[in-house]
């Protein structure tokens, strides 16, 4: 059962978090293009599409911690420092996405933002991506790993 839970957890992370990080990273330059050419319908549609991808996959991303907790429980590592650190970083990443990234995307989708908004958004997106990269590294090189790495 542990292997199944771990497989679903990893697949959920790849399928859900990957698209959010890519779409969120693509959003600021796309928004700058849309701001520079307000009559370009294609640029505006790209911004809306990237925002929808971020929203949808953020919701799907809830499966990652759900299966992560199930896997950690099955492995008996709930109190391990690397896991607690990963949980804290995951909560921070979710907070950055929900409080700092998605609202700024929404402002830009509605056409109310400016170039400064895209700069802030790019910075917060970078923080979000860095947090997820750190969690991924912790999951790969965690202390006590059975991979021998």
mmCIF file of N, CA and C in Angstrom:
data_model
loop_
_atom_site.group_PDB
_atom_site.id
_atom_site.type_symbol
_atom_site.label_atom_id
_atom_site.label_comp_id
_atom_site.label_asym_id
_atom_site.label_seq_id
_atom_site.Cartn_x
_atom_site.Cartn_y
_atom_site.Cartn_z
ATOM 1 N N UNK A 1 0.824 -1.203 0.000
ATOM 2 C CA UNK A 1 0.000 0.000 0.000
ATOM 3 C C UNK A 1 0.866 1.264 0.000
ATOM 4 N N UNK A 2 2.002 1.217 0.696
ATOM 5 C CA UNK A 2 2.882 2.381 0.766
ATOM 6 C C UNK A 2 3.387 2.771 -0.616
ATOM 7 N N UNK A 3 3.763 1.775 -1.407
ATOM 8 C CA UNK A 3 4.266 2.059 -2.753
ATOM 9 C C UNK A 3 3.179 2.693 -3.615
ATOM 10 N N UNK A 4 1.957 2.217 -3.473
ATOM 11 C CA UNK A 4 0.839 2.799 -4.223
ATOM 12 C C UNK A 4 0.626 4.257 -3.822
ATOM 13 N N UNK A 5 0.593 4.521 -2.518
ATOM 14 C CA UNK A 5 0.388 5.885 -2.032
ATOM 15 C C UNK A 5 1.519 6.807 -2.494
ATOM 16 N N UNK A 6 2.746 6.304 -2.428
ATOM 17 C CA UNK A 6 3.887 7.093 -2.870
ATOM 18 C C UNK A 6 3.802 7.386 -4.367
ATOM 19 N N UNK A 7 3.419 6.385 -5.145
ATOM 20 C CA UNK A 7 3.288 6.579 -6.595
ATOM 21 C C UNK A 7 2.225 7.626 -6.913
ATOM 22 N N UNK A 8 1.089 7.550 -6.240
ATOM 23 C CA UNK A 8 0.025 8.533 -6.484
ATOM 24 C C UNK A 8 0.478 9.922 -6.035
ATOM 25 N N UNK A 9 1.175 10.003 -4.911
ATOM 26 C CA UNK A 9 1.688 11.280 -4.410
ATOM 27 C C UNK A 9 2.645 11.909 -5.421
ATOM 28 N N UNK A 10 3.582 11.124 -5.933
ATOM 29 C CA UNK A 10 4.561 11.644 -6.900
ATOM 30 C C UNK A 10 3.861 12.025 -8.211
ATOM 31 N N UNK A 11 2.963 11.182 -8.688
ATOM 32 C CA UNK A 11 2.229 11.506 -9.920
ATOM 33 C C UNK A 11 1.391 12.775 -9.755
ATOM 34 N N UNK A 12 0.743 12.912 -8.613
ATOM 35 C CA UNK A 12 -0.045 14.127 -8.359
ATOM 36 C C UNK A 12 0.843 15.357 -8.364
ATOM 37 N N UNK A 13 2.033 15.235 -7.780
ATOM 38 C CA UNK A 13 2.965 16.370 -7.761
ATOM 39 C C UNK A 13 3.393 16.740 -9.174
ATOM 40 N N UNK A 14 3.690 15.744 -9.977
ATOM 41 C CA UNK A 14 4.123 16.005 -11.350
ATOM 42 C C UNK A 14 2.991 16.603 -12.175
ATOM 43 N N UNK A 15 1.825 15.982 -12.101
ATOM 44 C CA UNK A 15 0.695 16.393 -12.935
ATOM 45 C C UNK A 15 0.094 17.722 -12.475
ATOM 46 N N UNK A 16 0.085 17.995 -11.189
ATOM 47 C CA UNK A 16 -0.570 19.204 -10.679
ATOM 48 C C UNK A 16 0.387 20.368 -10.480
ATOM 49 N N UNK A 17 1.480 20.136 -9.814
ATOM 50 C CA UNK A 17 2.380 21.240 -9.470
ATOM 51 C C UNK A 17 3.201 21.685 -10.676
ATOM 52 N N UNK A 18 3.598 20.740 -11.499
ATOM 53 C CA UNK A 18 4.357 21.087 -12.700
ATOM 54 C C UNK A 18 3.660 22.131 -13.572
ATOM 55 N N UNK A 19 2.418 21.885 -13.973
ATOM 56 C CA UNK A 19 1.724 22.883 -14.798
ATOM 57 C C UNK A 19 1.548 24.236 -14.118
ATOM 58 N N UNK A 20 1.323 24.247 -12.809
ATOM 59 C CA UNK A 20 1.181 25.526 -12.110
ATOM 60 C C UNK A 20 2.488 26.308 -12.173
ATOM 61 N N UNK A 21 3.598 25.640 -11.921
ATOM 62 C CA UNK A 21 4.874 26.355 -11.926
ATOM 63 C C UNK A 21 5.206 26.875 -13.323
ATOM 64 N N UNK A 22 4.918 26.090 -14.345
ATOM 65 C CA UNK A 22 5.215 26.532 -15.713
ATOM 66 C C UNK A 22 4.276 27.667 -16.124
ATOM 67 N N UNK A 23 2.975 27.478 -15.933
ATOM 68 C CA UNK A 23 2.009 28.513 -16.335
ATOM 69 C C UNK A 23 2.216 29.805 -15.551
ATOM 70 N N UNK A 24 2.491 29.682 -14.251
ATOM 71 C CA UNK A 24 2.723 30.883 -13.443
ATOM 72 C C UNK A 24 3.979 31.614 -13.901
ATOM 73 N N UNK A 25 4.998 30.855 -14.315
ATOM 74 C CA UNK A 25 6.227 31.482 -14.805
ATOM 75 C C UNK A 25 6.019 32.159 -16.159
ATOM 76 N N UNK A 26 5.144 31.602 -16.968
ATOM 77 C CA UNK A 26 4.865 32.185 -18.282
ATOM 78 C C UNK A 26 3.953 33.406 -18.200
ATOM 79 N N UNK A 27 3.215 33.516 -17.108
ATOM 80 C CA UNK A 27 2.207 34.561 -16.982
ATOM 81 C C UNK A 27 2.773 35.987 -17.023
ATOM 82 N N UNK A 28 3.788 36.340 -16.212
ATOM 83 C CA UNK A 28 4.257 37.739 -16.220
ATOM 84 C C UNK A 28 4.686 38.253 -17.598
ATOM 85 N N UNK A 29 5.496 37.500 -18.368
ATOM 86 C CA UNK A 29 5.836 38.023 -19.698
ATOM 87 C C UNK A 29 4.623 38.119 -20.618
ATOM 88 N N UNK A 30 3.704 37.161 -20.497
ATOM 89 C CA UNK A 30 2.487 37.221 -21.313
ATOM 90 C C UNK A 30 1.653 38.441 -20.935
ATOM 91 N N UNK A 31 1.584 38.731 -19.647
ATOM 92 C CA UNK A 31 0.833 39.906 -19.190
ATOM 93 C C UNK A 31 1.487 41.194 -19.676
ATOM 94 N N UNK A 32 2.818 41.226 -19.682
ATOM 95 C CA UNK A 32 3.515 42.416 -20.205
ATOM 96 C C UNK A 32 3.188 42.628 -21.680
ATOM 97 N N UNK A 33 3.152 41.537 -22.444
ATOM 98 C CA UNK A 33 2.794 41.657 -23.861
ATOM 99 C C UNK A 33 1.366 42.166 -24.012
ATOM 100 N N UNK A 34 0.466 41.652 -23.186
ATOM 101 C CA UNK A 34 -0.935 42.084 -23.255
ATOM 102 C C UNK A 34 -1.078 43.550 -22.845
ATOM 103 N N UNK A 35 -0.309 43.976 -21.852
ATOM 104 C CA UNK A 35 -0.358 45.380 -21.437
ATOM 105 C C UNK A 35 0.205 46.299 -22.521
ATOM 106 N N UNK A 36 1.226 45.823 -23.231
ATOM 107 C CA UNK A 36 1.851 46.639 -24.284
ATOM 108 C C UNK A 36 0.965 46.743 -25.527
ATOM 109 N N UNK A 37 0.090 45.770 -25.706
ATOM 110 C CA UNK A 37 -0.791 45.768 -26.884
ATOM 111 C C UNK A 37 -2.219 45.472 -26.443
ATOM 112 N N UNK A 38 -2.901 46.454 -25.847
ATOM 113 C CA UNK A 38 -4.236 46.206 -25.289
ATOM 114 C C UNK A 38 -5.275 45.757 -26.319
ATOM 115 N N UNK A 39 -5.032 46.017 -27.590
ATOM 116 C CA UNK A 39 -5.989 45.610 -28.622
ATOM 117 C C UNK A 39 -5.694 44.215 -29.177
ATOM 118 N N UNK A 40 -4.635 43.580 -28.705
ATOM 119 C CA UNK A 40 -4.263 42.251 -29.183
ATOM 120 C C UNK A 40 -5.085 41.201 -28.433
ATOM 121 N N UNK A 41 -6.097 40.687 -29.091
ATOM 122 C CA UNK A 41 -6.994 39.712 -28.468
ATOM 123 C C UNK A 41 -6.263 38.420 -28.115
ATOM 124 N N UNK A 42 -5.319 38.043 -28.957
ATOM 125 C CA UNK A 42 -4.572 36.804 -28.700
ATOM 126 C C UNK A 42 -3.740 36.928 -27.418
ATOM 127 N N UNK A 43 -3.101 38.059 -27.216
ATOM 128 C CA UNK A 43 -2.304 38.272 -26.001
ATOM 129 C C UNK A 43 -3.184 38.222 -24.761
ATOM 130 N N UNK A 44 -4.357 38.840 -24.838
ATOM 131 C CA UNK A 44 -5.289 38.820 -23.700
ATOM 132 C C UNK A 44 -5.800 37.412 -23.424
ATOM 133 N N UNK A 45 -6.075 36.665 -24.473
ATOM 134 C CA UNK A 45 -6.555 35.298 -24.298
ATOM 135 C C UNK A 45 -5.470 34.404 -23.694
ATOM 136 N N UNK A 46 -4.228 34.630 -24.067
ATOM 137 C CA UNK A 46 -3.121 33.863 -23.486
ATOM 138 C C UNK A 46 -3.039 34.103 -21.978
ATOM 139 N N UNK A 47 -3.189 35.351 -21.582
ATOM 140 C CA UNK A 47 -3.160 35.696 -20.156
ATOM 141 C C UNK A 47 -4.311 35.003 -19.421
ATOM 142 N N UNK A 48 -5.500 35.029 -19.997
ATOM 143 C CA UNK A 48 -6.651 34.365 -19.366
ATOM 144 C C UNK A 48 -6.438 32.852 -19.273
ATOM 145 N N UNK A 49 -5.899 32.272 -20.337
ATOM 146 C CA UNK A 49 -5.659 30.830 -20.345
ATOM 147 C C UNK A 49 -4.643 30.434 -19.280
ATOM 148 N N UNK A 50 -3.541 31.155 -19.189
ATOM 149 C CA UNK A 50 -2.526 30.842 -18.183
ATOM 150 C C UNK A 50 -3.086 30.969 -16.774
ATOM 151 N N UNK A 51 -3.936 31.961 -16.556
ATOM 152 C CA UNK A 51 -4.559 32.134 -15.238
ATOM 153 C C UNK A 51 -5.497 30.962 -14.922
ATOM 154 N N UNK A 52 -6.275 30.536 -15.910
ATOM 155 C CA UNK A 52 -7.177 29.389 -15.697
ATOM 156 C C UNK A 52 -6.378 28.119 -15.395
ATOM 157 N N UNK A 53 -5.265 27.938 -16.093
ATOM 158 C CA UNK A 53 -4.413 26.775 -15.822
ATOM 159 C C UNK A 53 -3.916 26.811 -14.381
ATOM 160 N N UNK A 54 -3.450 27.974 -13.946
ATOM 161 C CA UNK A 54 -2.963 28.109 -12.568
ATOM 162 C C UNK A 54 -4.061 27.805 -11.563
ATOM 163 N N UNK A 55 -5.248 28.332 -11.784
ATOM 164 C CA UNK A 55 -6.356 28.091 -10.857
ATOM 165 C C UNK A 55 -6.750 26.616 -10.816
ATOM 166 N N UNK A 56 -6.911 26.024 -11.987
ATOM 167 C CA UNK A 56 -7.372 24.639 -12.054
ATOM 168 C C UNK A 56 -6.361 23.681 -11.436
ATOM 169 N N UNK A 57 -5.096 23.836 -11.803
ATOM 170 C CA UNK A 57 -4.092 22.917 -11.294
ATOM 171 C C UNK A 57 -3.757 23.185 -9.832
ATOM 172 N N UNK A 58 -3.990 24.389 -9.351
ATOM 173 C CA UNK A 58 -3.833 24.648 -7.919
ATOM 174 C C UNK A 58 -4.861 23.833 -7.145
ATOM 175 N N UNK A 59 -6.079 23.755 -7.676
ATOM 176 C CA UNK A 59 -7.120 22.954 -7.023
ATOM 177 C C UNK A 59 -6.767 21.466 -7.072
ATOM 178 N N UNK A 60 -6.306 20.993 -8.221
ATOM 179 C CA UNK A 60 -5.898 19.595 -8.351
ATOM 180 C C UNK A 60 -4.707 19.308 -7.436
ATOM 181 N N UNK A 61 -3.874 20.318 -7.219
ATOM 182 C CA UNK A 61 -2.691 20.168 -6.383
ATOM 183 C C UNK A 61 -2.993 19.811 -4.934
ATOM 184 N N UNK A 62 -4.232 19.964 -4.515
ATOM 185 C CA UNK A 62 -4.600 19.560 -3.150
ATOM 186 C C UNK A 62 -4.382 18.068 -2.933
ATOM 187 N N UNK A 63 -4.378 17.299 -4.014
ATOM 188 C CA UNK A 63 -4.138 15.860 -3.899
ATOM 189 C C UNK A 63 -2.713 15.561 -3.436
ATOM 190 N N UNK A 64 -1.784 16.462 -3.720
ATOM 191 C CA UNK A 64 -0.374 16.213 -3.364
ATOM 192 C C UNK A 64 -0.201 16.076 -1.851
ATOM 193 N N UNK A 65 -0.611 17.054 -1.047
ATOM 194 C CA UNK A 65 -0.435 16.859 0.398
ATOM 195 C C UNK A 65 -1.342 15.766 0.971
ATOM 196 N N UNK A 66 -2.516 15.565 0.384
ATOM 197 C CA UNK A 66 -3.405 14.503 0.882
ATOM 198 C C UNK A 66 -2.696 13.150 0.779
ATOM 199 N N UNK A 67 -2.178 12.850 -0.404
ATOM 200 C CA UNK A 67 -1.471 11.582 -0.573
ATOM 201 C C UNK A 67 -0.104 11.598 0.102
ATOM 202 N N UNK A 68 0.470 12.771 0.264
ATOM 203 C CA UNK A 68 1.733 12.881 0.995
ATOM 204 C C UNK A 68 1.562 12.498 2.459
ATOM 205 N N UNK A 69 0.497 13.000 3.082
ATOM 206 C CA UNK A 69 0.236 12.636 4.480
ATOM 207 C C UNK A 69 -0.062 11.146 4.603
ATOM 208 N N UNK A 70 -0.828 10.617 3.663
ATOM 209 C CA UNK A 70 -1.135 9.186 3.698
ATOM 210 C C UNK A 70 0.144 8.364 3.552
ATOM 211 N N UNK A 71 1.012 8.770 2.666
ATOM 212 C CA UNK A 71 2.272 8.063 2.458
ATOM 213 C C UNK A 71 3.156 8.161 3.701
ATOM 214 N N UNK A 72 3.280 9.357 4.255
ATOM 215 C CA UNK A 72 4.108 9.553 5.455
ATOM 216 C C UNK A 72 3.581 8.722 6.617
ATOM 217 N N UNK A 73 2.264 8.662 6.751
ATOM 218 C CA UNK A 73 1.677 7.845 7.812
ATOM 219 C C UNK A 73 1.996 6.368 7.614
ATOM 220 N N UNK A 74 1.892 5.897 6.389
ATOM 221 C CA UNK A 74 2.177 4.498 6.098
ATOM 222 C C UNK A 74 3.658 4.170 6.298
ATOM 223 N N UNK A 75 4.524 5.154 6.045
ATOM 224 C CA UNK A 75 5.965 4.948 6.199
ATOM 225 C C UNK A 75 6.430 5.170 7.647
ATOM 226 N N UNK A 76 5.571 5.760 8.470
ATOM 227 C CA UNK A 76 5.937 6.021 9.862
ATOM 228 C C UNK A 76 6.958 7.128 10.031
ATOM 229 N N UNK A 77 6.884 8.152 9.174
ATOM 230 C CA UNK A 77 7.870 9.241 9.235
ATOM 231 C C UNK A 77 7.229 10.592 9.583
ATOM 232 N N UNK A 78 6.041 10.570 10.135
ATOM 233 C CA UNK A 78 5.309 11.822 10.378
ATOM 234 C C UNK A 78 6.074 12.808 11.257
ATOM 235 N N UNK A 79 6.907 12.343 12.144
ATOM 236 C CA UNK A 79 7.637 13.253 13.032
ATOM 237 C C UNK A 79 9.046 13.583 12.581
ATOM 238 N N UNK A 80 9.446 13.073 11.437
ATOM 239 C CA UNK A 80 10.814 13.321 10.964
ATOM 240 C C UNK A 80 11.008 14.787 10.580
ATOM 241 N N UNK A 81 12.153 15.350 10.960
ATOM 242 C CA UNK A 81 12.402 16.775 10.679
ATOM 243 C C UNK A 81 12.307 17.147 9.192
ATOM 244 N N UNK A 82 12.798 16.275 8.292
ATOM 245 C CA UNK A 82 12.743 16.594 6.864
ATOM 246 C C UNK A 82 11.301 16.693 6.384
ATOM 247 N N UNK A 83 10.429 15.845 6.951
ATOM 248 C CA UNK A 83 9.023 15.881 6.550
ATOM 249 C C UNK A 83 8.332 17.126 7.117
ATOM 250 N N UNK A 84 8.605 17.447 8.356
ATOM 251 C CA UNK A 84 8.020 18.648 8.958
ATOM 252 C C UNK A 84 8.464 19.893 8.189
ATOM 253 N N UNK A 85 9.738 19.934 7.828
ATOM 254 C CA UNK A 85 10.245 21.052 7.018
ATOM 255 C C UNK A 85 9.523 21.107 5.675
ATOM 256 N N UNK A 86 9.333 19.949 5.052
ATOM 257 C CA UNK A 86 8.616 19.891 3.771
ATOM 258 C C UNK A 86 7.175 20.377 3.904
ATOM 259 N N UNK A 87 6.537 20.004 4.996
ATOM 260 C CA UNK A 87 5.157 20.437 5.223
ATOM 261 C C UNK A 87 5.095 21.953 5.376
ATOM 262 N N UNK A 88 6.003 22.505 6.160
ATOM 263 C CA UNK A 88 6.037 23.962 6.362
ATOM 264 C C UNK A 88 6.273 24.676 5.029
ATOM 265 N N UNK A 89 7.233 24.177 4.243
ATOM 266 C CA UNK A 89 7.517 24.799 2.948
ATOM 267 C C UNK A 89 6.351 24.652 1.973
ATOM 268 N N UNK A 90 5.649 23.539 2.041
ATOM 269 C CA UNK A 90 4.470 23.336 1.190
ATOM 270 C C UNK A 90 3.367 24.315 1.560
ATOM 271 N N UNK A 91 3.159 24.513 2.847
ATOM 272 C CA UNK A 91 2.153 25.483 3.301
ATOM 273 C C UNK A 91 2.546 26.892 2.847
ATOM 274 N N UNK A 92 3.835 27.216 2.965
ATOM 275 C CA UNK A 92 4.303 28.527 2.495
ATOM 276 C C UNK A 92 4.085 28.678 0.993
ATOM 277 N N UNK A 93 4.415 27.636 0.224
ATOM 278 C CA UNK A 93 4.226 27.689 -1.231
ATOM 279 C C UNK A 93 2.751 27.882 -1.575
ATOM 280 N N UNK A 94 1.877 27.158 -0.897
ATOM 281 C CA UNK A 94 0.440 27.308 -1.142
ATOM 282 C C UNK A 94 -0.021 28.723 -0.787
ATOM 283 N N UNK A 95 0.495 29.251 0.313
ATOM 284 C CA UNK A 95 0.148 30.616 0.709
ATOM 285 C C UNK A 95 0.609 31.640 -0.309
ATOM 286 N N UNK A 96 1.831 31.479 -0.803
ATOM 287 C CA UNK A 96 2.343 32.399 -1.822
ATOM 288 C C UNK A 96 1.456 32.337 -3.062
ATOM 289 N N UNK A 97 1.090 31.129 -3.470
ATOM 290 C CA UNK A 97 0.241 30.984 -4.653
ATOM 291 C C UNK A 97 -1.134 31.616 -4.442
ATOM 292 N N UNK A 98 -1.753 31.302 -3.323
ATOM 293 C CA UNK A 98 -3.133 31.754 -3.086
ATOM 294 C C UNK A 98 -3.243 33.224 -2.708
ATOM 295 N N UNK A 99 -2.242 33.755 -2.013
ATOM 296 C CA UNK A 99 -2.332 35.124 -1.500
ATOM 297 C C UNK A 99 -1.582 36.134 -2.371
ATOM 298 N N UNK A 100 -0.502 35.708 -3.005
ATOM 299 C CA UNK A 100 0.335 36.657 -3.728
ATOM 300 C C UNK A 100 0.316 36.487 -5.251
ATOM 301 N N UNK A 101 0.252 35.255 -5.732
ATOM 302 C CA UNK A 101 0.329 35.027 -7.175
ATOM 303 C C UNK A 101 -1.048 35.123 -7.837
ATOM 304 N N UNK A 102 -1.976 34.279 -7.431
ATOM 305 C CA UNK A 102 -3.285 34.250 -8.104
ATOM 306 C C UNK A 102 -4.038 35.584 -8.044
ATOM 307 N N UNK A 103 -4.033 36.297 -6.920
ATOM 308 C CA UNK A 103 -4.724 37.595 -6.915
ATOM 309 C C UNK A 103 -4.107 38.613 -7.887
ATOM 310 N N UNK A 104 -2.788 38.627 -7.997
ATOM 311 C CA UNK A 104 -2.148 39.554 -8.942
ATOM 312 C C UNK A 104 -2.430 39.139 -10.382
ATOM 313 N N UNK A 105 -2.482 37.846 -10.616
ATOM 314 C CA UNK A 105 -2.880 37.391 -11.948
ATOM 315 C C UNK A 105 -4.295 37.875 -12.271
ATOM 316 N N UNK A 106 -5.181 37.749 -11.296
ATOM 317 C CA UNK A 106 -6.580 38.173 -11.490
ATOM 318 C C UNK A 106 -6.655 39.656 -11.843
ATOM 319 N N UNK A 107 -5.882 40.476 -11.143
ATOM 320 C CA UNK A 107 -5.849 41.919 -11.425
ATOM 321 C C UNK A 107 -5.435 42.154 -12.878
ATOM 322 N N UNK A 108 -4.420 41.433 -13.312
ATOM 323 C CA UNK A 108 -3.926 41.614 -14.679
ATOM 324 C C UNK A 108 -4.903 41.060 -15.709
ATOM 325 N N UNK A 109 -5.577 39.974 -15.393
ATOM 326 C CA UNK A 109 -6.587 39.417 -16.300
ATOM 327 C C UNK A 109 -7.722 40.416 -16.498
ATOM 328 N N UNK A 110 -8.070 41.098 -15.419
ATOM 329 C CA UNK A 110 -9.146 42.092 -15.490
ATOM 330 C C UNK A 110 -8.694 43.388 -16.144
ATOM 331 N N UNK A 111 -7.415 43.493 -16.465
ATOM 332 C CA UNK A 111 -6.903 44.680 -17.146
ATOM 333 C C UNK A 111 -6.633 45.859 -16.237
ATOM 334 N N UNK A 112 -6.583 45.625 -14.917
ATOM 335 C CA UNK A 112 -6.397 46.734 -13.980
ATOM 336 C C UNK A 112 -4.947 46.899 -13.539
ATOM 337 N N UNK A 113 -4.077 46.000 -13.923
ATOM 338 C CA UNK A 113 -2.696 46.060 -13.459
ATOM 339 C C UNK A 113 -1.810 46.903 -14.355
ATOM 340 N N UNK A 114 -0.587 47.056 -13.920
ATOM 341 C CA UNK A 114 0.422 47.798 -14.666
ATOM 342 C C UNK A 114 1.690 46.954 -14.724
ATOM 343 N N UNK A 115 2.697 47.464 -15.385
ATOM 344 C CA UNK A 115 3.967 46.742 -15.504
ATOM 345 C C UNK A 115 4.533 46.398 -14.129
ATOM 346 N N UNK A 116 4.380 47.290 -13.153
ATOM 347 C CA UNK A 116 4.881 47.028 -11.801
ATOM 348 C C UNK A 116 4.234 45.770 -11.217
ATOM 349 N N UNK A 117 2.971 45.556 -11.545
ATOM 350 C CA UNK A 117 2.272 44.367 -11.066
ATOM 351 C C UNK A 117 2.925 43.113 -11.624
ATOM 352 N N UNK A 118 3.340 43.169 -12.893
ATOM 353 C CA UNK A 118 3.988 41.997 -13.496
ATOM 354 C C UNK A 118 5.353 41.736 -12.864
ATOM 355 N N UNK A 119 6.036 42.791 -12.467
ATOM 356 C CA UNK A 119 7.338 42.630 -11.816
ATOM 357 C C UNK A 119 7.161 41.961 -10.457
ATOM 358 N N UNK A 120 6.200 42.438 -9.671
ATOM 359 C CA UNK A 120 5.901 41.807 -8.384
ATOM 360 C C UNK A 120 5.482 40.357 -8.580
ATOM 361 N N UNK A 121 4.636 40.145 -9.554
ATOM 362 C CA UNK A 121 4.140 38.803 -9.828
ATOM 363 C C UNK A 121 5.287 37.866 -10.196
ATOM 364 N N UNK A 122 6.209 38.333 -11.008
ATOM 365 C CA UNK A 122 7.361 37.506 -11.381
ATOM 366 C C UNK A 122 8.183 37.140 -10.149
ATOM 367 N N UNK A 123 8.357 38.086 -9.240
ATOM 368 C CA UNK A 123 9.114 37.816 -8.024
ATOM 369 C C UNK A 123 8.393 36.775 -7.158
ATOM 370 N N UNK A 124 7.095 36.950 -6.940
ATOM 371 C CA UNK A 124 6.347 36.007 -6.108
ATOM 372 C C UNK A 124 6.280 34.628 -6.757
ATOM 373 N N UNK A 125 6.187 34.595 -8.073
ATOM 374 C CA UNK A 125 6.189 33.316 -8.782
ATOM 375 C C UNK A 125 7.530 32.624 -8.595
ATOM 376 N N UNK A 126 8.613 33.383 -8.638
ATOM 377 C CA UNK A 126 9.931 32.814 -8.392
ATOM 378 C C UNK A 126 10.047 32.234 -6.998
ATOM 379 N N UNK A 127 9.499 32.921 -6.017
ATOM 380 C CA UNK A 127 9.505 32.417 -4.637
ATOM 381 C C UNK A 127 8.704 31.121 -4.556
ATOM 382 N N UNK A 128 7.527 31.111 -5.175
ATOM 383 C CA UNK A 128 6.688 29.908 -5.216
ATOM 384 C C UNK A 128 7.465 28.735 -5.822
ATOM 385 N N UNK A 129 8.101 28.963 -6.963
ATOM 386 C CA UNK A 129 8.850 27.909 -7.634
ATOM 387 C C UNK A 129 10.043 27.442 -6.801
ATOM 388 N N UNK A 130 10.722 28.374 -6.155
ATOM 389 C CA UNK A 130 11.858 28.018 -5.301
ATOM 390 C C UNK A 130 11.416 27.156 -4.112
ATOM 391 N N UNK A 131 10.291 27.508 -3.519
ATOM 392 C CA UNK A 131 9.765 26.701 -2.414
ATOM 393 C C UNK A 131 9.472 25.271 -2.873
ATOM 394 N N UNK A 132 8.823 25.138 -4.033
ATOM 395 C CA UNK A 132 8.513 23.795 -4.531
ATOM 396 C C UNK A 132 9.769 23.030 -4.899
ATOM 397 N N UNK A 133 10.756 23.704 -5.459
ATOM 398 C CA UNK A 133 12.015 23.038 -5.786
ATOM 399 C C UNK A 133 12.683 22.527 -4.507
ATOM 400 N N UNK A 134 12.632 23.317 -3.450
ATOM 401 C CA UNK A 134 13.221 22.907 -2.178
ATOM 402 C C UNK A 134 12.499 21.692 -1.605
ATOM 403 N N UNK A 135 11.176 21.698 -1.667
ATOM 404 C CA UNK A 135 10.403 20.546 -1.192
ATOM 405 C C UNK A 135 10.774 19.304 -2.006
ATOM 406 N N UNK A 136 10.886 19.454 -3.308
ATOM 407 C CA UNK A 136 11.240 18.324 -4.170
ATOM 408 C C UNK A 136 12.605 17.763 -3.787
ATOM 409 N N UNK A 137 13.569 18.648 -3.561
ATOM 410 C CA UNK A 137 14.907 18.197 -3.171
ATOM 411 C C UNK A 137 14.859 17.473 -1.830
ATOM 412 N N UNK A 138 14.107 18.008 -0.868
ATOM 413 C CA UNK A 138 13.971 17.334 0.425
ATOM 414 C C UNK A 138 13.365 15.944 0.260
ATOM 415 N N UNK A 139 12.418 15.806 -0.641
ATOM 416 C CA UNK A 139 11.779 14.511 -0.857
ATOM 417 C C UNK A 139 12.739 13.511 -1.512
ATOM 418 N N UNK A 140 13.682 14.017 -2.279
ATOM 419 C CA UNK A 140 14.621 13.128 -2.958
ATOM 420 C C UNK A 140 15.782 12.729 -2.053
ATOM 421 N N UNK A 141 16.339 13.673 -1.319
ATOM 422 C CA UNK A 141 17.538 13.390 -0.519
ATOM 423 C C UNK A 141 17.245 13.337 0.971
ATOM 424 N N UNK A 142 16.044 13.060 1.326
ATOM 425 C CA UNK A 142 15.653 13.028 2.734
ATOM 426 C C UNK A 142 16.578 12.120 3.539
ATOM 427 N N UNK A 143 16.817 12.513 4.766
ATOM 428 C CA UNK A 143 17.644 11.655 5.633
ATOM 429 C C UNK A 143 16.962 10.295 5.837
ATOM 430 N N UNK A 144 17.758 9.271 5.842
ATOM 431 C CA UNK A 144 17.215 7.938 6.044
ATOM 432 C C UNK A 144 16.618 7.343 4.788
ATOM 433 N N UNK A 145 16.881 7.948 3.636
ATOM 434 C CA UNK A 145 16.342 7.445 2.381
ATOM 435 C C UNK A 145 16.767 5.996 2.156
ATOM 436 N N UNK A 146 15.873 5.223 1.621
ATOM 437 C CA UNK A 146 16.171 3.823 1.339
ATOM 438 C C UNK A 146 16.845 3.658 -0.021
ATOM 439 N N UNK A 147 17.057 4.758 -0.752
ATOM 440 C CA UNK A 147 17.679 4.644 -2.073
ATOM 441 C C UNK A 147 19.178 4.481 -1.986
ATOM 442 N N UNK A 148 19.781 4.791 -0.846
ATOM 443 C CA UNK A 148 21.218 4.710 -0.690
ATOM 444 C C UNK A 148 21.954 5.911 -1.271
ATOM 445 N N UNK A 149 21.209 6.882 -1.770
ATOM 446 C CA UNK A 149 21.839 8.069 -2.377
ATOM 447 C C UNK A 149 22.314 9.033 -1.313
#
